[in-house]
Amino acid sequence: MSWSRALKGAARAGLTIERIDRTRLEPLVALRGACGVAIVIGLTLWLGSPALAVSSAFGAFSSGLATFQRSWRPRPALALAAAAALAVSTFLGYLAAVNTVLFAVLLAVWTLLTGMAWAVGPVSGLVATQMVAVMLITVTLPTSVTGALEHTALIAFGGVVQAALIVLFPVRPWGVQRDALADALAGVADYARRLRHDPVAPFDPLPLMDARSAAALTARQARRRPGQLRGFRGLAERIRPVLASLADPVVGAPETGPQRERVRDLLAATGSVLDAVAHAVRKGEPVRLPPEAMAVLEVPAAGPMLDGAARRAALRLMALVGDVVEATESPVEAVTAEGRKDYRHLPRPGVPGLVPDVLRALRREARWSSPVLRHAVRVTAVAVCGYLAGAALPWGHGYWAPLTSVMVMRPDFGQTYARGVARFVGTIGGVALAGAAMALTHPGEQVSAALAVLCVGLLYLLLRTGYAVASACISGYVIFLLGIAGEGWSQTVAARLALTLLGGLLALAAYALFPAWETPVLRDRLADWLAANGRYAVAVLEAHARPAERRPRQVREALLDARAARVAWEETLARAQQEPVTVPELTREAADAAGTAVGAVGRVTMLLEAHLPDRAAPPSPEAAAFAAALRTALPPAADAVREARPLDWGPVDEALERWQERAGERPGVAVRGAELLAEALGEAAAAL
């Protein structure tokens, strides 16, 4: 892709305003967050000074903003953690602000650490970015060391107020977890409907992965969670492969005829039931099951209409949907008995338990080829250069240049450029509206505070519509907030526009001069996905080979690894398609074809997983030989993908031929699945 096309695509993405379903808006949550900011501003204006009101408002604002990030952590904990981090960074900034060079050194160290926070996760990266942004603003307010302590305490107080409001006025308790589980159920329902028209439709595992992450609770949380948050995800996981095996024309019903029509009816009915359950889970309401769908999910009075593997899959599907219906009969808000632990969910570690995970993540990214480390170095250099340039310019408000750079820069090219354009356009809009309001009304402290709170409320409400809208709200908030401290609106507007443009240009230039492209690592991500799907296939084939020794945990772990590798590939591919670079030996067409083929390996394995034999079934030496051949061929194949060499599946094909000879003219589901698996591997080799 050329630079012009890449920049146009990034600008278009940055200026896109997303439409949000009204059911996903959270006006009460936005109102609660805005009330937290209003309480803090009002108290500090009443008991303190305008300067204290500004610093405390930034603490309440940033703490509230942290609670809107997509995290499974309790929102009060996010507010307190954000406030504590902001307080520490601000106090250190106050101590170093007396000397430009000293503050530049502190800014470099602090920005480097916050840039590395993206290794822990996106929520950590966003909260850490706010630490630098707020430090740049608050240290410009004149004060002494004692005053710095007051500012720091008030910033922490803002987080405490936000956390207290969340505890005292809960809105949609467990709402994030409910949404994640409902999305997972709705994802499986959509998969069932798509299979009616496309029997080999791909399955998107991301909603199930999110639901699994949301289900990781502490023991105390597991005892207090609503009854409808227990069990549904496991049932959805078990329904998924059964749907695929029922719809597949090779191991399921024929492509045409009355059996195919029966399969379509079963898939549609399953989708309707799962949609009804998803709606009930999301809303916390009793489930209203569609009677016509429930009638389809029963054996017809005239007898079974399916035979063979399709009949077994249909009976299994009916049983699983029956389990879903039975689970919906419990009260919506029922909880487990006090003291009972639910070991179906992973216990989430506390703060001390997270330290080793954080250190491992940082060590993993402490390499020059890591995009996270390169992002940290890039944003540090830009922040320091922007701060020094802003300090040297005669406009005042020099912190706005590094502030813009820090807020728009992300570890990948597409987001950085899109946010840069959105930031500048949103800033122009916000500054124009807020500046006009200041010029026409000349508001006092109280009116400026009220307008700042209004901007915060709009930001919280419209946060998911796009970064341009968020930037406009933030710009108005900053102007009104600084108006409380007596800043002249005309000076504020002119300086902010000029320095915002400077900071945005520095960020965009830095990524062009010191990029961290995703395109060159496409082959590595594809090789990882191929290897993970191969291990998943080996685990399932070994369960077919030795049913008595079957280990469900081994299959489950291999499936989770395959899902994670698929998501990594898809994210890398999406970012690479926005970059103005190419890899000659892996064109976009080849990447799409290879991704489709590797995805087919996972889909076929899912079919085999749906037909695992009973533990009493006899072992299959042919399946064991096929699994051994695939296990041996996987490492060289992954290396070949990375090094752009041809793939060799000869031993796998030979093992399949021997299995086919032993199976004769009536091969079972396992043999047919192995044939599809070898075909998908061959398509991957041809695509590359």
XYZ file of C-alpha atoms in Angstrom:
688
model
C 0.000 0.000 0.000
C 1.307 3.464 -0.873
C 1.805 6.191 1.699
C -1.002 8.278 0.215
C -3.514 5.434 0.466
C -2.362 4.559 3.965
C -2.719 8.155 5.154
C -6.135 8.518 3.538
C -7.309 5.310 5.177
C -6.005 6.401 8.577
C -7.634 9.828 8.263
C -10.934 8.244 7.260
C -10.789 5.851 10.219
C -9.929 8.653 12.645
C -12.819 10.854 11.527
C -15.400 8.056 11.550
C -18.129 8.558 14.133
C -19.528 5.225 15.232
C -23.210 4.703 15.781
C -23.926 3.046 19.099
C -26.972 0.976 19.798
C -29.022 2.684 22.472
C -28.932 -0.504 24.493
C -25.137 -0.107 24.764
C -25.243 3.502 25.952
C -24.730 3.956 29.674
C -26.238 7.348 30.551
C -26.506 6.557 34.259
C -22.851 5.523 34.402
C -21.876 8.710 32.557
C -24.012 10.779 34.933
C -22.404 9.118 37.941
C -18.901 9.838 36.629
C -19.801 13.457 35.883
C -21.272 13.805 39.373
C -17.958 12.591 40.816
C -16.126 15.364 38.949
C -18.757 17.915 40.026
C -18.480 16.927 43.688
C -14.711 17.279 43.689
C -14.731 20.625 41.840
C -17.492 22.003 44.059
C -15.801 21.030 47.302
C -12.407 22.403 46.330
C -13.915 25.658 45.042
C -15.836 26.034 48.281
C -13.057 25.066 50.658
C -9.923 25.814 48.626
C -8.833 27.779 45.580
C -9.398 27.647 41.814
C -5.934 26.111 41.280
C -6.773 23.290 43.689
C -10.093 22.810 41.933
C -8.316 22.347 38.601
C -5.860 19.725 39.858
C -8.495 17.825 41.827
C -10.804 17.858 38.807
C -8.149 16.243 36.664
C -7.820 13.459 39.230
C -11.574 12.795 39.300
C -11.783 13.051 35.494
C -8.961 10.597 34.823
C -10.152 8.147 37.485
C -13.628 8.175 35.981
C -12.225 7.759 32.486
C -10.245 4.691 33.594
C -13.456 2.964 34.679
C -14.831 3.177 31.128
C -12.016 1.049 29.696
C -12.876 -2.518 28.767
C -11.590 -4.346 31.812
C -12.933 -7.200 33.892
C -11.509 -5.626 37.036
C -14.011 -4.062 39.450
C -14.506 -0.418 38.510
C -13.776 0.938 42.008
C -10.359 -0.736 41.884
C -9.652 0.867 38.493
C -10.591 4.317 39.823
C -8.379 3.953 42.891
C -5.436 2.582 40.907
C -5.652 5.398 38.352
C -5.874 8.036 41.092
C -2.906 6.609 42.991
C -0.753 6.500 39.865
C -1.757 10.035 38.911
C -0.991 11.338 42.387
C 2.512 9.842 42.402
C 3.356 11.080 38.903
C 2.037 14.566 39.644
C 3.967 14.938 42.888
C 7.204 13.864 41.227
C 6.468 16.309 38.425
C 5.985 19.144 40.886
C 9.325 18.395 42.513
C 11.136 18.422 39.174
C 9.243 21.323 37.565
C 11.576 23.935 39.106
C 14.201 23.059 36.482
C 13.457 22.506 32.798
C 16.279 19.990 32.285
C 15.395 18.058 35.435
C 11.733 17.895 34.432
C 12.696 16.778 30.915
C 14.728 13.910 32.408
C 11.823 12.919 34.671
C 9.430 13.160 31.725
C 11.680 10.872 29.675
C 11.941 8.222 32.411
C 8.256 8.358 33.262
C 7.131 8.252 29.628
C 9.410 5.297 28.898
C 7.869 3.373 31.807
C 4.332 4.244 30.771
C 5.099 3.248 27.188
C 6.225 -0.172 28.403
C 2.933 -0.504 30.295
C 1.353 -1.531 26.975
C 3.149 -4.867 27.468
C 0.805 -5.603 30.376
C -2.345 -4.804 28.426
C -4.294 -2.041 26.676
C -6.042 -0.865 29.848
C -2.704 -0.499 31.647
C -1.301 1.368 28.653
C -4.216 3.799 28.515
C -4.174 4.514 32.245
C -0.393 5.000 32.167
C -0.765 7.439 29.261
C -3.154 9.526 31.366
C -0.508 9.721 34.102
C 1.885 11.551 31.786
C -0.862 13.748 30.330
C -2.159 14.943 33.692
C 1.355 15.474 35.033
C 2.106 17.775 32.085
C -0.949 19.924 32.862
C -1.006 20.109 36.653
C 2.657 20.966 37.155
C 2.067 24.269 35.358
C -0.123 25.441 38.231
C 2.065 27.537 40.558
C 2.555 26.130 44.043
C 5.110 25.204 46.701
C 6.168 21.773 47.929
C 3.437 21.933 50.554
C 0.998 22.981 47.864
C 2.204 20.099 45.709
C 1.273 17.715 48.492
C -2.173 19.321 48.613
C -2.580 18.941 44.843
C -1.456 15.333 45.067
C -3.868 14.557 47.891
C -6.737 16.149 45.989
C -5.959 14.124 42.865
C -6.098 10.964 44.975
C -9.273 12.281 46.612
C -10.882 12.519 43.161
C -10.300 8.815 42.627
C -11.685 7.993 46.067
C -14.853 9.956 45.293
C -15.336 8.124 41.992
C -14.772 4.744 43.650
C -17.185 5.604 46.467
C -19.906 6.613 44.006
C -19.494 3.332 42.141
C -19.912 1.394 45.378
C -22.804 3.489 46.712
C -24.706 3.785 43.418
C -24.055 0.629 41.411
C -25.354 0.743 37.838
C -25.835 -2.618 36.162
C -23.860 -4.717 38.641
C -21.830 -7.298 36.769
C -22.822 -5.435 33.608
C -19.489 -5.929 31.822
C -19.485 -9.644 32.622
C -23.127 -9.934 31.553
C -22.360 -8.268 28.228
C -19.375 -10.532 27.614
C -21.394 -13.690 28.287
C -24.337 -12.425 26.243
C -21.999 -11.616 23.345
C -20.604 -15.158 23.524
C -24.073 -16.713 23.411
C -25.136 -14.363 20.623
C -21.944 -15.232 18.726
C -22.774 -18.948 18.820
C -26.377 -18.145 17.801
C -25.121 -16.141 14.826
C -22.784 -19.005 13.924
C -25.756 -21.408 13.882
C -27.685 -19.124 11.518
C -24.716 -18.658 9.185
C -24.257 -22.436 8.986
C -27.756 -22.704 7.490
C -26.507 -21.006 4.325
C -22.774 -21.775 4.468
C -22.056 -25.234 5.970
C -18.334 -24.420 6.286
C -18.721 -20.877 7.663
C -15.851 -19.794 9.961
C -16.429 -19.294 13.669
C -15.211 -16.151 15.443
C -13.826 -17.276 18.827
C -13.191 -13.763 20.203
C -16.536 -13.433 22.091
C -15.920 -16.770 23.810
C -12.383 -15.689 24.688
C -13.704 -12.463 26.193
C -16.341 -14.370 28.151
C -13.680 -16.677 29.519
C -11.580 -13.714 30.654
C -14.628 -12.113 32.248
C -15.378 -15.330 34.136
C -12.004 -15.304 35.907
C -13.071 -14.234 39.382
C -11.755 -14.140 42.893
C -13.321 -16.587 45.355
C -15.311 -13.763 46.959
C -16.650 -12.564 43.630
C -17.589 -16.096 42.612
C -19.802 -16.384 45.723
C -21.601 -13.115 44.977
C -22.124 -13.224 41.231
C -25.646 -13.626 39.760
C -26.834 -17.135 39.046
C -27.169 -16.543 35.312
C -23.420 -15.970 35.011
C -22.699 -19.586 35.867
C -22.514 -22.406 33.370
C -23.705 -20.800 30.129
C -20.247 -20.236 28.684
C -19.329 -23.906 29.097
C -22.535 -24.939 27.350
C -21.865 -22.508 24.507
C -18.384 -23.987 24.121
C -19.821 -27.494 23.855
C -22.558 -26.486 21.406
C -20.077 -24.850 19.018
C -18.416 -28.029 17.581
C -21.731 -29.897 17.483
C -23.219 -27.197 15.268
C -20.262 -27.416 12.900
C -20.386 -31.205 12.662
C -24.149 -31.187 12.083
C -23.915 -28.685 9.226
C -20.803 -30.046 7.510
C -21.755 -31.919 4.317
C -18.912 -34.457 4.707
C -19.432 -35.645 8.295
C -22.992 -34.338 8.777
C -26.144 -34.256 6.670
C -26.039 -34.357 2.839
C -25.958 -31.031 1.011
C -29.475 -31.440 -0.385
C -32.614 -33.301 0.496
C -34.941 -33.596 3.503
C -32.066 -34.231 5.918
C -30.478 -30.901 4.993
C -33.793 -29.117 5.540
C -34.084 -30.738 8.977
C -30.567 -29.555 9.799
C -31.436 -25.999 8.750
C -34.481 -26.055 11.025
C -32.371 -27.296 13.951
C -29.745 -24.596 13.361
C -32.367 -21.845 13.183
C -34.086 -23.068 16.352
C -30.784 -23.234 18.219
C -29.986 -19.674 17.175
C -33.380 -18.462 18.415
C -33.011 -20.138 21.806
C -29.471 -18.866 22.333
C -30.523 -15.341 21.318
C -33.313 -15.419 23.893
C -30.912 -16.562 26.596
C -28.369 -13.911 25.585
C -31.015 -11.181 25.847
C -32.044 -12.396 29.307
C -28.450 -12.531 30.531
C -27.705 -9.047 29.214
C -30.812 -7.513 30.772
C -30.930 -9.632 33.941
C -34.483 -10.688 33.142
C -36.318 -14.025 33.078
C -35.843 -15.932 29.833
C -38.686 -16.042 27.316
C -38.061 -19.125 25.205
C -39.699 -19.210 21.750
C -42.121 -22.181 21.784
C -41.856 -22.816 18.038
C -38.076 -23.179 18.337
C -38.385 -25.504 21.309
C -40.788 -27.667 19.299
C -38.195 -28.042 16.532
C -35.574 -29.140 19.071
C -37.427 -32.379 19.792
C -37.451 -35.710 18.013
C -40.394 -35.585 15.552
C -43.398 -37.768 16.316
C -42.813 -39.616 13.048
C -39.321 -40.626 14.209
C -35.770 -39.424 13.537
C -35.248 -37.741 10.171
C -31.433 -37.959 10.288
C -29.110 -40.934 10.300
C -25.484 -41.772 11.002
C -23.169 -39.099 12.330
C -25.745 -36.365 11.636
C -28.280 -38.109 13.870
C -25.766 -38.427 16.698
C -24.873 -34.743 16.372
C -28.560 -33.726 16.355
C -29.318 -35.718 19.502
C -26.267 -34.212 21.171
C -27.397 -30.726 20.167
C -30.878 -31.294 21.579
C -29.392 -32.450 24.865
C -27.109 -29.414 25.132
C -29.879 -26.967 24.306
C -31.969 -28.748 26.929
C -29.188 -28.098 29.432
C -29.280 -24.402 28.475
C -33.038 -24.310 29.016
C -32.670 -26.049 32.377
C -30.036 -23.528 33.425
C -32.417 -20.660 32.597
C -34.984 -21.916 35.084
C -32.953 -20.725 38.093
C -33.780 -17.276 39.538
C -32.021 -14.451 37.760
C -30.272 -13.078 40.820
C -29.763 -16.331 42.692
C -26.339 -16.667 44.303
C -24.428 -19.626 45.609
C -24.564 -20.455 49.273
C -22.241 -18.323 51.352
C -18.874 -19.973 51.569
C -19.245 -22.237 48.554
C -16.499 -21.990 45.953
C -17.014 -22.513 42.255
C -13.932 -24.084 40.722
C -15.278 -23.841 37.189
C -13.839 -20.332 37.087
C -10.213 -19.388 37.315
C -9.339 -17.532 40.536
C -8.111 -14.049 39.701
C -4.988 -13.065 41.631
C -4.862 -9.964 43.769
C -2.385 -7.124 43.302
C 0.596 -9.022 44.840
C -0.167 -11.981 42.618
C -0.090 -9.784 39.521
C 3.484 -8.595 40.086
C 5.149 -11.735 38.619
C 2.870 -11.554 35.559
C 3.747 -7.896 35.027
C 7.468 -8.578 35.331
C 7.230 -11.488 32.879
C 5.365 -9.284 30.387
C 8.005 -6.561 30.662
C 10.858 -9.053 30.229
C 9.111 -10.538 27.197
C 8.952 -7.129 25.506
C 12.453 -5.992 26.538
C 13.935 -6.652 23.085
C 14.670 -4.251 20.277
C 12.377 -6.058 17.838
C 9.399 -5.617 20.190
C 6.834 -3.071 18.946
C 6.080 -2.176 22.577
C 9.689 -1.227 23.350
C 9.973 0.697 20.107
C 6.743 2.503 20.965
C 8.080 3.387 24.414
C 11.312 4.796 22.955
C 9.399 6.641 20.231
C 6.868 8.266 22.548
C 9.616 9.206 25.009
C 11.646 10.990 22.345
C 8.582 12.803 21.019
C 7.375 13.851 24.491
C 10.747 15.319 25.446
C 11.171 17.103 22.108
C 7.630 18.455 22.300
C 8.141 19.682 25.868
C 11.402 21.457 25.036
C 9.930 22.972 21.871
C 6.839 24.164 23.719
C 8.958 25.686 26.473
C 11.072 27.557 23.911
C 8.124 28.969 21.977
C 6.644 32.282 23.160
C 3.009 31.148 23.115
C 2.779 29.733 26.629
C 0.917 26.514 27.442
C 3.894 24.589 26.039
C 2.736 21.354 27.639
C 0.006 20.962 25.018
C 2.493 19.804 22.373
C 3.815 16.786 24.346
C 0.306 16.207 25.727
C -1.070 15.746 22.214
C 1.803 13.465 21.213
C 1.409 11.231 24.244
C -2.356 10.944 23.834
C -2.349 10.036 20.133
C 0.647 7.707 19.915
C -0.004 3.973 19.974
C 2.234 0.953 19.272
C 0.892 0.573 15.694
C 0.862 2.836 12.657
C -2.868 2.840 11.914
C -4.062 3.919 15.359
C -1.374 6.581 15.705
C -2.183 8.305 12.433
C -5.952 7.910 12.829
C -5.877 9.331 16.348
C -3.568 12.155 15.243
C -6.046 13.336 12.615
C -9.007 12.836 14.952
C -7.238 14.703 17.740
C -6.548 17.755 15.613
C -10.022 17.916 14.046
C -11.724 17.247 17.384
C -9.562 19.859 19.074
C -10.524 22.473 16.487
C -14.194 21.732 17.031
C -13.980 21.655 20.816
C -11.836 24.771 21.025
C -14.104 26.666 18.638
C -17.264 25.846 20.584
C -15.741 26.358 24.023
C -13.931 29.530 22.934
C -17.142 30.954 21.506
C -18.965 30.188 24.752
C -16.235 31.862 26.780
C -16.193 34.929 24.492
C -19.955 35.420 24.473
C -20.801 34.705 28.114
C -17.603 35.536 30.069
C -18.556 32.932 32.680
C -17.409 33.111 36.271
C -15.872 30.301 38.303
C -19.151 28.529 39.034
C -20.436 28.676 35.456
C -17.063 27.551 34.067
C -17.101 24.635 36.487
C -20.631 23.687 35.407
C -19.663 23.807 31.725
C -16.573 21.677 32.435
C -18.751 19.077 34.162
C -21.135 19.138 31.187
C -18.230 18.396 28.837
C -17.146 15.521 31.083
C -20.631 14.048 31.057
C -20.779 14.225 27.258
C -17.343 12.621 27.036
C -18.329 9.702 29.261
C -21.591 9.248 27.354
C -20.123 9.465 23.840
C -16.750 7.875 24.554
C -17.300 4.943 22.197
C -18.447 7.034 19.227
C -14.905 7.893 18.134
C -11.752 9.708 19.163
C -12.691 12.904 17.305
C -15.794 13.332 19.470
C -13.799 12.504 22.605
C -11.126 15.044 21.656
C -13.748 17.759 21.189
C -15.201 17.059 24.636
C -11.761 16.974 26.258
C -10.786 20.267 24.600
C -13.893 21.993 25.906
C -13.319 20.478 29.341
C -9.737 21.768 29.524
C -10.677 25.272 28.366
C -13.540 25.611 30.834
C -11.446 24.104 33.606
C -8.570 26.490 33.031
C -11.164 29.256 32.890
C -11.827 28.526 36.556
C -8.200 29.429 37.253
C -8.528 32.681 35.318
C -6.875 31.718 32.006
C -7.742 34.074 29.131
C -9.856 32.199 26.618
C -8.313 33.812 23.516
C -4.790 32.944 24.625
C -5.904 29.432 25.526
C -7.554 28.870 22.137
C -4.694 30.155 19.995
C -1.976 28.376 21.950
C -3.882 25.111 22.089
C -4.511 24.985 18.345
C -0.915 25.764 17.430
C 0.666 23.438 19.958
C -1.824 20.642 19.270
C -0.837 20.807 15.611
C 2.847 20.753 16.603
C 2.392 17.749 18.891
C 0.412 15.861 16.268
C 3.004 16.500 13.583
C 5.791 15.351 15.915
C 3.904 12.106 16.610
C 3.254 11.388 12.938
C 6.828 12.221 11.939
C 8.229 10.000 14.689
C 6.323 6.967 13.440
C 7.431 7.634 9.865
C 11.097 7.952 10.899
C 11.146 5.188 13.524
C 8.375 2.706 12.664
C 7.523 -0.679 14.080
C 5.845 -2.301 11.100
C 3.670 -5.361 11.527
C 3.947 -6.498 7.896
C 7.392 -8.172 8.236
C 6.150 -10.395 11.097
C 3.126 -11.723 9.187
C 4.898 -14.990 8.379
C 5.834 -15.483 12.029
C 2.222 -15.024 13.145
C 0.992 -17.382 10.420
C 3.562 -19.995 11.437
C 2.490 -19.680 15.070
C -1.156 -20.149 14.095
C -0.354 -23.178 11.917
C 1.654 -24.778 14.725
C -1.079 -24.077 17.307
C -3.842 -25.463 15.087
C -1.644 -28.477 14.397
C -1.179 -29.148 18.122
C -4.939 -28.855 18.572
C -5.458 -31.408 15.797
C -2.879 -33.762 17.307
C -4.585 -33.572 20.725
C -7.985 -34.429 19.215
C -6.565 -37.218 17.028
C -4.837 -38.761 20.025
C -8.191 -38.775 21.818
C -9.589 -40.721 18.838
C -6.563 -43.032 18.881
C -6.700 -43.899 22.587
C -10.195 -43.132 23.938
C -9.543 -44.731 27.318
C -6.595 -42.383 27.920
C -8.400 -39.282 26.716
C -7.462 -36.094 28.573
C -10.044 -33.349 27.994
C -7.791 -30.784 29.618
C -5.110 -31.367 26.988
C -7.610 -30.785 24.171
C -8.969 -27.705 25.905
C -5.549 -26.120 26.406
C -4.610 -26.795 22.786
C -7.867 -25.164 21.659
C -7.178 -22.054 23.763
C -3.664 -21.788 22.324
C -5.054 -22.094 18.799
C -7.585 -19.338 19.479
C -4.934 -17.010 20.870
C -2.709 -17.631 17.839
C -5.619 -16.948 15.481
C -6.423 -13.640 17.189
C -2.749 -12.627 17.052
C -2.663 -13.413 13.308
C -5.883 -11.513 12.582
C -4.779 -8.456 14.579
C -1.374 -8.413 12.869
C -2.972 -8.842 9.442
C -5.450 -6.018 10.097
C -2.670 -3.650 11.174
C -0.413 -4.716 8.295
C -3.114 -3.932 5.748
C -3.053 -0.297 6.919
C 0.714 0.087 6.569
C 2.542 1.610 3.570
C 4.958 -1.322 3.333
C 4.835 -4.707 1.635
C 6.554 -8.080 1.842
C 7.228 -9.342 -1.693
C 7.155 -13.036 -0.802
C 3.770 -12.742 0.970
C 1.232 -10.782 -1.038
C -2.152 -9.837 0.349
C -3.821 -12.517 -1.785
C -1.394 -15.179 -0.529
C -1.902 -14.083 3.080
C -5.696 -14.294 2.724
C -5.546 -17.718 1.051
C -3.088 -19.103 3.590
C -5.143 -17.733 6.476
C -8.267 -19.374 5.065
C -6.464 -22.714 4.733
C -4.986 -22.615 8.233
C -8.404 -21.622 9.581
C -9.841 -24.682 7.822
C -7.409 -26.858 9.821
C -8.989 -25.560 13.004
C -12.521 -26.001 11.664
C -11.909 -29.613 10.680
C -10.382 -30.303 14.086
C -13.530 -28.851 15.646
C -15.567 -31.405 13.651
C -13.392 -34.217 14.964
C -13.753 -32.887 18.507
C -17.545 -33.069 18.198
C -17.316 -36.823 17.502
C -14.871 -37.976 20.151
C -15.477 -41.679 20.876
C -16.563 -43.045 24.247
C -13.848 -44.112 26.640
C -14.982 -47.714 26.160
C -14.327 -47.569 22.404
C -11.395 -49.614 21.070
C -8.109 -47.820 20.296
C -7.221 -46.872 16.729
C -3.575 -47.506 15.740
C -4.168 -45.736 12.407
C -5.321 -42.548 14.134
C -2.285 -42.757 16.415
C 0.040 -43.102 13.393
C -1.620 -40.163 11.652
C -1.308 -38.018 14.797
C 2.368 -38.986 15.161
C 3.085 -38.076 11.518
C 1.375 -34.711 11.940
C 3.235 -34.012 15.201
C 6.567 -34.738 13.501
C 5.773 -32.617 10.424
C 4.595 -29.527 12.311
C 7.930 -27.968 13.465
C 9.576 -28.165 10.003
C 6.398 -26.793 8.431
C 6.313 -23.817 10.801
C 9.973 -23.097 10.064
C 9.251 -23.317 6.334
C 6.466 -20.742 6.653
C 8.803 -18.353 8.493
C 11.609 -18.810 5.973
C 9.397 -18.742 2.838
C 10.249 -22.330 1.874
C 7.825 -24.942 0.437
C 5.845 -27.002 2.943
C 6.188 -30.794 2.900
C 3.247 -32.854 4.182
C 4.433 -36.112 2.576
C 4.556 -38.215 5.803
C 1.070 -36.988 6.757
C -0.342 -37.978 3.366
C 1.301 -41.404 3.590
C -0.193 -42.024 7.043
C -3.613 -41.021 5.715
C -3.338 -43.440 2.791
C -2.593 -46.341 5.151
C -5.559 -45.310 7.319
C -7.851 -45.174 4.287
C -6.760 -48.636 3.173
C -7.590 -50.106 6.589
C -10.935 -48.273 6.725
C -12.138 -49.721 3.408
C -15.187 -48.446 1.571
C -17.080 -47.246 4.671
C -14.754 -44.853 6.463
C -15.862 -43.414 9.775
C -16.028 -39.808 10.878
C -12.400 -39.831 12.041
C -11.097 -40.925 8.625
C -13.232 -38.362 6.819
C -12.022 -35.677 9.194
C -8.406 -36.693 8.569
C -9.022 -36.418 4.828
C -10.367 -32.881 5.252
C -7.416 -32.068 7.500
C -4.873 -33.225 4.910
C -6.736 -31.273 2.228
C -6.566 -28.078 4.311
C -2.852 -28.565 4.938
C -2.310 -29.000 1.210
C -4.222 -25.791 0.493
C -1.987 -23.939 2.956
C 1.102 -25.250 1.168
C -0.299 -24.213 -2.205
C -1.223 -20.729 -0.989
C 2.343 -20.108 0.199
